[in-house]
Amino acid sequence: MLEEQTNGLSQLRKLQALQAQKKAQAKTSSMVKLENIVGVYLGTEPTEHFPKILDSNGNKVQEEKNGRKVDKRSETSDGWTYTFAEFATCKTIKIVLPQRVNVQLMGAYKLGGLGYDIKSGNMYFIEKDTTIQITRFEHDIYVIAKIEISGLLELGSSR
Protein backbone atom coordinates (compact mmCIF):
# COMPACT_ATOMS: atom_id res chain seq x y z
CA MET A 1 0.00 0.00 0.00
CA LEU A 2 2.87 2.38 0.80
CA GLU A 3 4.38 1.66 -2.61
CA GLU A 4 1.05 2.50 -4.31
CA GLN A 5 0.92 5.84 -2.46
CA THR A 6 4.51 6.63 -3.49
CA ASN A 7 3.74 5.78 -7.11
CA GLY A 8 0.57 7.88 -6.92
CA LEU A 9 2.51 10.89 -5.56
CA SER A 10 5.19 10.43 -8.20
CA GLN A 11 2.53 10.32 -10.91
CA LEU A 12 0.84 13.41 -9.42
CA ARG A 13 4.14 15.34 -9.44
CA LYS A 14 4.74 14.36 -13.07
CA LEU A 15 1.25 15.55 -14.02
CA GLN A 16 1.73 18.82 -12.12
CA ALA A 17 5.07 19.42 -13.86
CA LEU A 18 3.50 18.67 -17.25
CA GLN A 19 0.61 21.03 -16.47
CA ALA A 20 3.01 23.81 -15.45
CA GLN A 21 5.03 23.28 -18.64
CA LYS A 22 1.89 23.42 -20.81
CA LYS A 23 0.71 26.56 -18.99
CA ALA A 24 4.04 28.29 -19.58
CA GLN A 25 3.98 27.19 -23.22
CA ALA A 26 0.43 28.51 -23.65
CA LYS A 27 1.55 31.95 -22.46
CA THR A 28 4.07 32.19 -25.30
CA SER A 29 2.23 30.14 -27.90
CA SER A 30 0.63 33.18 -29.52
CA MET A 31 4.08 34.73 -29.76
CA VAL A 32 5.57 34.02 -33.18
CA LYS A 33 9.02 34.33 -34.71
CA LEU A 34 9.08 37.38 -36.97
CA GLU A 35 12.02 37.58 -39.36
CA ASN A 36 13.31 39.88 -42.07
CA ILE A 37 10.62 42.52 -41.68
CA VAL A 38 11.81 45.63 -43.51
CA GLY A 39 10.97 48.73 -41.50
CA VAL A 40 11.60 52.37 -42.32
CA TYR A 41 12.40 54.73 -39.45
CA LEU A 42 10.18 57.81 -39.70
CA GLY A 43 11.60 59.78 -36.78
CA THR A 44 9.37 58.74 -33.87
CA GLU A 45 11.22 59.26 -30.59
CA PRO A 46 11.86 55.93 -28.76
CA THR A 47 10.17 55.39 -25.39
CA GLU A 48 11.34 53.39 -22.39
CA HIS A 49 9.74 49.96 -22.17
CA PHE A 50 8.51 48.62 -18.83
CA PRO A 51 7.52 44.93 -19.09
CA LYS A 52 4.27 43.57 -17.68
CA ILE A 53 4.60 41.79 -14.34
CA LEU A 54 3.64 38.10 -14.33
CA ASP A 55 2.64 35.95 -11.35
CA SER A 56 4.14 32.52 -10.58
CA ASN A 57 1.74 30.90 -13.09
CA GLY A 58 2.73 33.26 -15.89
CA ASN A 59 -0.50 35.27 -15.76
CA LYS A 60 -0.44 39.06 -16.02
CA VAL A 61 -0.82 40.81 -12.66
CA GLN A 62 -3.52 43.47 -12.74
CA GLU A 63 -4.04 46.59 -10.66
CA GLU A 64 -6.78 49.18 -10.50
CA LYS A 65 -6.10 52.67 -11.82
CA ASN A 66 -8.76 55.35 -12.13
CA GLY A 67 -11.50 52.80 -11.49
CA ARG A 68 -10.44 50.27 -14.11
CA LYS A 69 -8.16 47.24 -14.19
CA VAL A 70 -4.88 47.54 -16.08
CA ASP A 71 -1.85 45.27 -16.41
CA LYS A 72 0.75 46.07 -13.77
CA ARG A 73 4.17 46.99 -15.14
CA SER A 74 7.63 46.70 -13.69
CA GLU A 75 9.25 49.82 -12.26
CA THR A 76 12.49 48.77 -13.98
CA SER A 77 12.90 49.40 -17.69
CA ASP A 78 14.14 46.53 -19.86
CA GLY A 79 14.85 48.56 -22.99
CA TRP A 80 13.55 51.06 -25.51
CA THR A 81 10.56 50.78 -27.83
CA TYR A 82 11.25 51.98 -31.37
CA THR A 83 8.55 52.55 -33.98
CA PHE A 84 9.03 51.81 -37.68
CA ALA A 85 6.71 51.57 -40.68
CA GLU A 86 6.81 48.36 -42.70
CA PHE A 87 8.09 48.99 -46.20
CA ALA A 88 5.34 48.73 -48.87
CA THR A 89 2.46 48.37 -46.36
CA CYS A 90 3.01 51.09 -43.72
CA LYS A 91 2.05 48.55 -41.06
CA THR A 92 3.34 49.82 -37.70
CA ILE A 93 6.28 47.91 -36.22
CA LYS A 94 7.08 48.38 -32.54
CA ILE A 95 10.27 46.69 -31.41
CA VAL A 96 11.85 46.62 -27.94
CA LEU A 97 15.64 46.93 -28.08
CA PRO A 98 17.81 46.45 -24.96
CA GLN A 99 19.55 49.82 -25.38
CA ARG A 100 19.22 52.98 -27.42
CA VAL A 101 20.58 52.68 -30.94
CA ASN A 102 21.46 55.27 -33.55
CA VAL A 103 18.85 54.99 -36.30
CA GLN A 104 18.78 57.23 -39.35
CA LEU A 105 15.69 59.12 -40.47
CA MET A 106 14.21 57.33 -43.51
CA GLY A 107 16.72 54.51 -43.03
CA ALA A 108 15.60 50.98 -43.90
CA TYR A 109 16.22 48.25 -41.32
CA LYS A 110 15.72 44.50 -41.22
CA LEU A 111 13.90 43.70 -37.96
CA GLY A 112 13.19 40.41 -36.22
CA GLY A 113 12.54 38.56 -32.99
CA LEU A 114 9.69 36.99 -31.07
CA GLY A 115 6.47 38.95 -30.94
CA TYR A 116 2.93 39.36 -32.14
CA ASP A 117 1.31 40.10 -35.49
CA ILE A 118 -1.66 42.15 -34.29
CA LYS A 119 -3.84 42.18 -37.37
CA SER A 120 -6.68 44.20 -35.79
CA GLY A 121 -4.18 46.92 -34.87
CA ASN A 122 -2.33 46.73 -38.20
CA MET A 123 0.94 46.33 -36.33
CA TYR A 124 3.75 44.04 -35.22
CA PHE A 125 4.97 44.12 -31.63
CA ILE A 126 8.38 42.45 -31.26
CA GLU A 127 9.66 42.15 -27.70
CA LYS A 128 11.96 39.14 -27.21
CA ASP A 129 15.25 38.14 -28.85
CA THR A 130 15.06 41.26 -31.00
CA THR A 131 17.44 42.03 -33.86
CA ILE A 132 17.99 45.11 -35.99
CA GLN A 133 20.20 45.36 -39.09
CA ILE A 134 20.58 48.22 -41.51
CA THR A 135 19.63 47.36 -45.08
CA ARG A 136 21.22 48.82 -48.16
CA PHE A 137 18.70 49.18 -50.92
CA GLU A 138 18.20 52.92 -50.95
CA HIS A 139 19.45 52.95 -54.56
CA ASP A 140 16.80 50.43 -55.68
CA ILE A 141 14.07 52.45 -53.95
CA TYR A 142 15.33 55.61 -55.68
CA VAL A 143 15.28 53.91 -59.08
CA ILE A 144 11.71 52.69 -58.56
CA ALA A 145 10.61 56.18 -57.49
CA LYS A 146 12.41 57.75 -60.46
CA ILE A 147 10.62 55.44 -62.95
CA GLU A 148 7.23 56.24 -61.43
CA ILE A 149 7.88 59.98 -61.39
CA SER A 150 9.20 60.08 -64.96
CA GLY A 151 6.12 58.14 -66.09
CA LEU A 152 3.87 60.74 -64.48
CA LEU A 153 5.79 63.56 -66.10
CA GLU A 154 5.45 61.95 -69.52
CA LEU A 155 1.72 61.57 -69.03
CA GLY A 156 1.46 65.19 -67.93
CA SER A 157 3.47 66.51 -70.89
CA SER A 158 1.37 64.71 -73.50
CA ARG A 159 -1.73 66.77 -72.68
C-alpha positions as a LaTeX table, in Angstrom:
\begin{tabular}{lrrr}
\hline
Residue & $x$ (\AA) & $y$ (\AA) & $z$ (\AA) \\
\hline
Met1 & 0.00 & 0.00 & 0.00 \\
Leu2 & 2.87 & 2.38 & 0.80 \\
Glu3 & 4.38 & 1.66 & $-2.61$ \\
Glu4 & 1.05 & 2.50 & $-4.31$ \\
Gln5 & 0.92 & 5.84 & $-2.46$ \\
Thr6 & 4.51 & 6.63 & $-3.49$ \\
Asn7 & 3.74 & 5.78 & $-7.11$ \\
Gly8 & 0.57 & 7.88 & $-6.92$ \\
Leu9 & 2.51 & 10.89 & $-5.56$ \\
Ser10 & 5.19 & 10.43 & $-8.20$ \\
Gln11 & 2.53 & 10.32 & $-10.91$ \\
Leu12 & 0.84 & 13.41 & $-9.42$ \\
Arg13 & 4.14 & 15.34 & $-9.44$ \\
Lys14 & 4.74 & 14.36 & $-13.07$ \\
Leu15 & 1.25 & 15.55 & $-14.02$ \\
Gln16 & 1.73 & 18.82 & $-12.12$ \\
Ala17 & 5.07 & 19.42 & $-13.86$ \\
Leu18 & 3.50 & 18.67 & $-17.25$ \\
Gln19 & 0.61 & 21.03 & $-16.47$ \\
Ala20 & 3.01 & 23.81 & $-15.45$ \\
Gln21 & 5.03 & 23.28 & $-18.64$ \\
Lys22 & 1.89 & 23.42 & $-20.81$ \\
Lys23 & 0.71 & 26.56 & $-18.99$ \\
Ala24 & 4.04 & 28.29 & $-19.58$ \\
Gln25 & 3.98 & 27.19 & $-23.22$ \\
Ala26 & 0.43 & 28.51 & $-23.65$ \\
Lys27 & 1.55 & 31.95 & $-22.46$ \\
Thr28 & 4.07 & 32.19 & $-25.30$ \\
Ser29 & 2.23 & 30.14 & $-27.90$ \\
Ser30 & 0.63 & 33.18 & $-29.52$ \\
Met31 & 4.08 & 34.73 & $-29.76$ \\
Val32 & 5.57 & 34.02 & $-33.18$ \\
Lys33 & 9.02 & 34.33 & $-34.71$ \\
Leu34 & 9.08 & 37.38 & $-36.97$ \\
Glu35 & 12.02 & 37.58 & $-39.36$ \\
Asn36 & 13.31 & 39.88 & $-42.07$ \\
Ile37 & 10.62 & 42.52 & $-41.68$ \\
Val38 & 11.81 & 45.63 & $-43.51$ \\
Gly39 & 10.97 & 48.73 & $-41.50$ \\
Val40 & 11.60 & 52.37 & $-42.32$ \\
Tyr41 & 12.40 & 54.73 & $-39.45$ \\
Leu42 & 10.18 & 57.81 & $-39.70$ \\
Gly43 & 11.60 & 59.78 & $-36.78$ \\
Thr44 & 9.37 & 58.74 & $-33.87$ \\
Glu45 & 11.22 & 59.26 & $-30.59$ \\
Pro46 & 11.86 & 55.93 & $-28.76$ \\
Thr47 & 10.17 & 55.39 & $-25.39$ \\
Glu48 & 11.34 & 53.39 & $-22.39$ \\
His49 & 9.74 & 49.96 & $-22.17$ \\
Phe50 & 8.51 & 48.62 & $-18.83$ \\
Pro51 & 7.52 & 44.93 & $-19.09$ \\
Lys52 & 4.27 & 43.57 & $-17.68$ \\
Ile53 & 4.60 & 41.79 & $-14.34$ \\
Leu54 & 3.64 & 38.10 & $-14.33$ \\
Asp55 & 2.64 & 35.95 & $-11.35$ \\
Ser56 & 4.14 & 32.52 & $-10.58$ \\
Asn57 & 1.74 & 30.90 & $-13.09$ \\
Gly58 & 2.73 & 33.26 & $-15.89$ \\
Asn59 & $-0.50$ & 35.27 & $-15.76$ \\
Lys60 & $-0.44$ & 39.06 & $-16.02$ \\
Val61 & $-0.82$ & 40.81 & $-12.66$ \\
Gln62 & $-3.52$ & 43.47 & $-12.74$ \\
Glu63 & $-4.04$ & 46.59 & $-10.66$ \\
Glu64 & $-6.78$ & 49.18 & $-10.50$ \\
Lys65 & $-6.10$ & 52.67 & $-11.82$ \\
Asn66 & $-8.76$ & 55.35 & $-12.13$ \\
Gly67 & $-11.50$ & 52.80 & $-11.49$ \\
Arg68 & $-10.44$ & 50.27 & $-14.11$ \\
Lys69 & $-8.16$ & 47.24 & $-14.19$ \\
Val70 & $-4.88$ & 47.54 & $-16.08$ \\
Asp71 & $-1.85$ & 45.27 & $-16.41$ \\
Lys72 & 0.75 & 46.07 & $-13.77$ \\
Arg73 & 4.17 & 46.99 & $-15.14$ \\
Ser74 & 7.63 & 46.70 & $-13.69$ \\
Glu75 & 9.25 & 49.82 & $-12.26$ \\
Thr76 & 12.49 & 48.77 & $-13.98$ \\
Ser77 & 12.90 & 49.40 & $-17.69$ \\
Asp78 & 14.14 & 46.53 & $-19.86$ \\
Gly79 & 14.85 & 48.56 & $-22.99$ \\
Trp80 & 13.55 & 51.06 & $-25.51$ \\
Thr81 & 10.56 & 50.78 & $-27.83$ \\
Tyr82 & 11.25 & 51.98 & $-31.37$ \\
Thr83 & 8.55 & 52.55 & $-33.98$ \\
Phe84 & 9.03 & 51.81 & $-37.68$ \\
Ala85 & 6.71 & 51.57 & $-40.68$ \\
Glu86 & 6.81 & 48.36 & $-42.70$ \\
Phe87 & 8.09 & 48.99 & $-46.20$ \\
Ala88 & 5.34 & 48.73 & $-48.87$ \\
Thr89 & 2.46 & 48.37 & $-46.36$ \\
Cys90 & 3.01 & 51.09 & $-43.72$ \\
Lys91 & 2.05 & 48.55 & $-41.06$ \\
Thr92 & 3.34 & 49.82 & $-37.70$ \\
Ile93 & 6.28 & 47.91 & $-36.22$ \\
Lys94 & 7.08 & 48.38 & $-32.54$ \\
Ile95 & 10.27 & 46.69 & $-31.41$ \\
Val96 & 11.85 & 46.62 & $-27.94$ \\
Leu97 & 15.64 & 46.93 & $-28.08$ \\
Pro98 & 17.81 & 46.45 & $-24.96$ \\
Gln99 & 19.55 & 49.82 & $-25.38$ \\
Arg100 & 19.22 & 52.98 & $-27.42$ \\
Val101 & 20.58 & 52.68 & $-30.94$ \\
Asn102 & 21.46 & 55.27 & $-33.55$ \\
Val103 & 18.85 & 54.99 & $-36.30$ \\
Gln104 & 18.78 & 57.23 & $-39.35$ \\
Leu105 & 15.69 & 59.12 & $-40.47$ \\
Met106 & 14.21 & 57.33 & $-43.51$ \\
Gly107 & 16.72 & 54.51 & $-43.03$ \\
Ala108 & 15.60 & 50.98 & $-43.90$ \\
Tyr109 & 16.22 & 48.25 & $-41.32$ \\
Lys110 & 15.72 & 44.50 & $-41.22$ \\
Leu111 & 13.90 & 43.70 & $-37.96$ \\
Gly112 & 13.19 & 40.41 & $-36.22$ \\
Gly113 & 12.54 & 38.56 & $-32.99$ \\
Leu114 & 9.69 & 36.99 & $-31.07$ \\
Gly115 & 6.47 & 38.95 & $-30.94$ \\
Tyr116 & 2.93 & 39.36 & $-32.14$ \\
Asp117 & 1.31 & 40.10 & $-35.49$ \\
Ile118 & $-1.66$ & 42.15 & $-34.29$ \\
Lys119 & $-3.84$ & 42.18 & $-37.37$ \\
Ser120 & $-6.68$ & 44.20 & $-35.79$ \\
Gly121 & $-4.18$ & 46.92 & $-34.87$ \\
Asn122 & $-2.33$ & 46.73 & $-38.20$ \\
Met123 & 0.94 & 46.33 & $-36.33$ \\
Tyr124 & 3.75 & 44.04 & $-35.22$ \\
Phe125 & 4.97 & 44.12 & $-31.63$ \\
Ile126 & 8.38 & 42.45 & $-31.26$ \\
Glu127 & 9.66 & 42.15 & $-27.70$ \\
Lys128 & 11.96 & 39.14 & $-27.21$ \\
Asp129 & 15.25 & 38.14 & $-28.85$ \\
Thr130 & 15.06 & 41.26 & $-31.00$ \\
Thr131 & 17.44 & 42.03 & $-33.86$ \\
Ile132 & 17.99 & 45.11 & $-35.99$ \\
Gln133 & 20.20 & 45.36 & $-39.09$ \\
Ile134 & 20.58 & 48.22 & $-41.51$ \\
Thr135 & 19.63 & 47.36 & $-45.08$ \\
Arg136 & 21.22 & 48.82 & $-48.16$ \\
Phe137 & 18.70 & 49.18 & $-50.92$ \\
Glu138 & 18.20 & 52.92 & $-50.95$ \\
His139 & 19.45 & 52.95 & $-54.56$ \\
Asp140 & 16.80 & 50.43 & $-55.68$ \\
Ile141 & 14.07 & 52.45 & $-53.95$ \\
Tyr142 & 15.33 & 55.61 & $-55.68$ \\
Val143 & 15.28 & 53.91 & $-59.08$ \\
Ile144 & 11.71 & 52.69 & $-58.56$ \\
Ala145 & 10.61 & 56.18 & $-57.49$ \\
Lys146 & 12.41 & 57.75 & $-60.46$ \\
Ile147 & 10.62 & 55.44 & $-62.95$ \\
Glu148 & 7.23 & 56.24 & $-61.43$ \\
Ile149 & 7.88 & 59.98 & $-61.39$ \\
Ser150 & 9.20 & 60.08 & $-64.96$ \\
Gly151 & 6.12 & 58.14 & $-66.09$ \\
Leu152 & 3.87 & 60.74 & $-64.48$ \\
Leu153 & 5.79 & 63.56 & $-66.10$ \\
Glu154 & 5.45 & 61.95 & $-69.52$ \\
Leu155 & 1.72 & 61.57 & $-69.03$ \\
Gly156 & 1.46 & 65.19 & $-67.93$ \\
Ser157 & 3.47 & 66.51 & $-70.89$ \\
Ser158 & 1.37 & 64.71 & $-73.50$ \\
Arg159 & $-1.73$ & 66.77 & $-72.68$ \\
\hline
\end{tabular}
